[in-house]
Amino acid sequence: MKFEHYGIGIAKGMALTFKHLFRKPITTQYPEERLTVSRRTRGNELVWDKERCTGCATCAKSCPEGCIEIITSRGEENNYIVDKFEVDMGRCIFCGLCVEACPFEALFMGYAYERARYRRQELVMDKEALLLSGERQPSGYARPKIEAGLPRQTLLLDRDKVKK
Ligand code: SF4
Ligand code: SF4
């Protein structure tokens, strides 16, 4: 006859339950408390460096969703002037192929993850919305030089170190 028939199984289960009752919770009280995401995160925005972009449209050609639209005109030095650079983040699948394909390191995945909107049209990012600026933090995804300078990801194990 097995011991469980004498209630040992229940006792074991209850012991485990009680053990967890006294453990420190590892949940995060978002949005009051935010964890630092992975340095290589593929957030829900793209970041564009206007100065480095040549308007070659390699990123747009690499996008499997066709959600990057670029319109260029010819400049005085036979260069491209980017008149329109628009990304429909509502269709983007955050694959990062456009970032990997950019030969001039002018496009980055963003660090942001709070871009929920009520209307799909509001997810379309134009040149100004994509522009690399102080507010927009590029992710280190496919950009090892940037990755090295980004803060370390907060793991739930390190939760005690998270500033509240
Ligand atoms: S991340 Fe992928 S789906 Fe999104 S714009 Fe870039 S290539 Fe297209
Ligand atoms: S691939 Fe890079 S350089 Fe070419 S248009 Fe896209 S962002 Fe600009």
Short mmCIF file of C-alpha atoms in Angstrom, two decimals, residues 59-68 88 90-95 97:
data_model
loop_
_atom_site.label_atom_id
_atom_site.label_comp_id
_atom_site.label_asym_id
_atom_site.label_seq_id
_atom_site.Cartn_x
_atom_site.Cartn_y
_atom_site.Cartn_z
CA CYS A 59 15.33 48.73 -45.65
CA ALA A 60 12.03 49.10 -47.51
CA LYS A 61 12.99 46.35 -49.97
CA SER A 62 13.89 44.02 -47.09
CA CYS A 63 10.63 44.46 -45.22
CA PRO A 64 8.46 41.34 -45.60
CA GLU A 65 5.37 43.33 -44.64
CA GLY A 66 5.96 46.19 -47.05
CA CYS A 67 5.34 48.68 -44.29
CA ILE A 68 8.19 51.09 -45.04
CA ASP A 88 3.33 51.65 -40.47
CA GLY A 90 0.53 48.69 -37.05
CA ARG A 91 1.68 46.23 -39.73
CA CYS A 92 5.24 45.79 -38.54
CA ILE A 93 6.06 42.36 -37.10
CA PHE A 94 9.26 43.60 -35.39
CA CYS A 95 11.40 41.12 -37.28
CA LEU A 97 15.18 42.71 -41.07
#
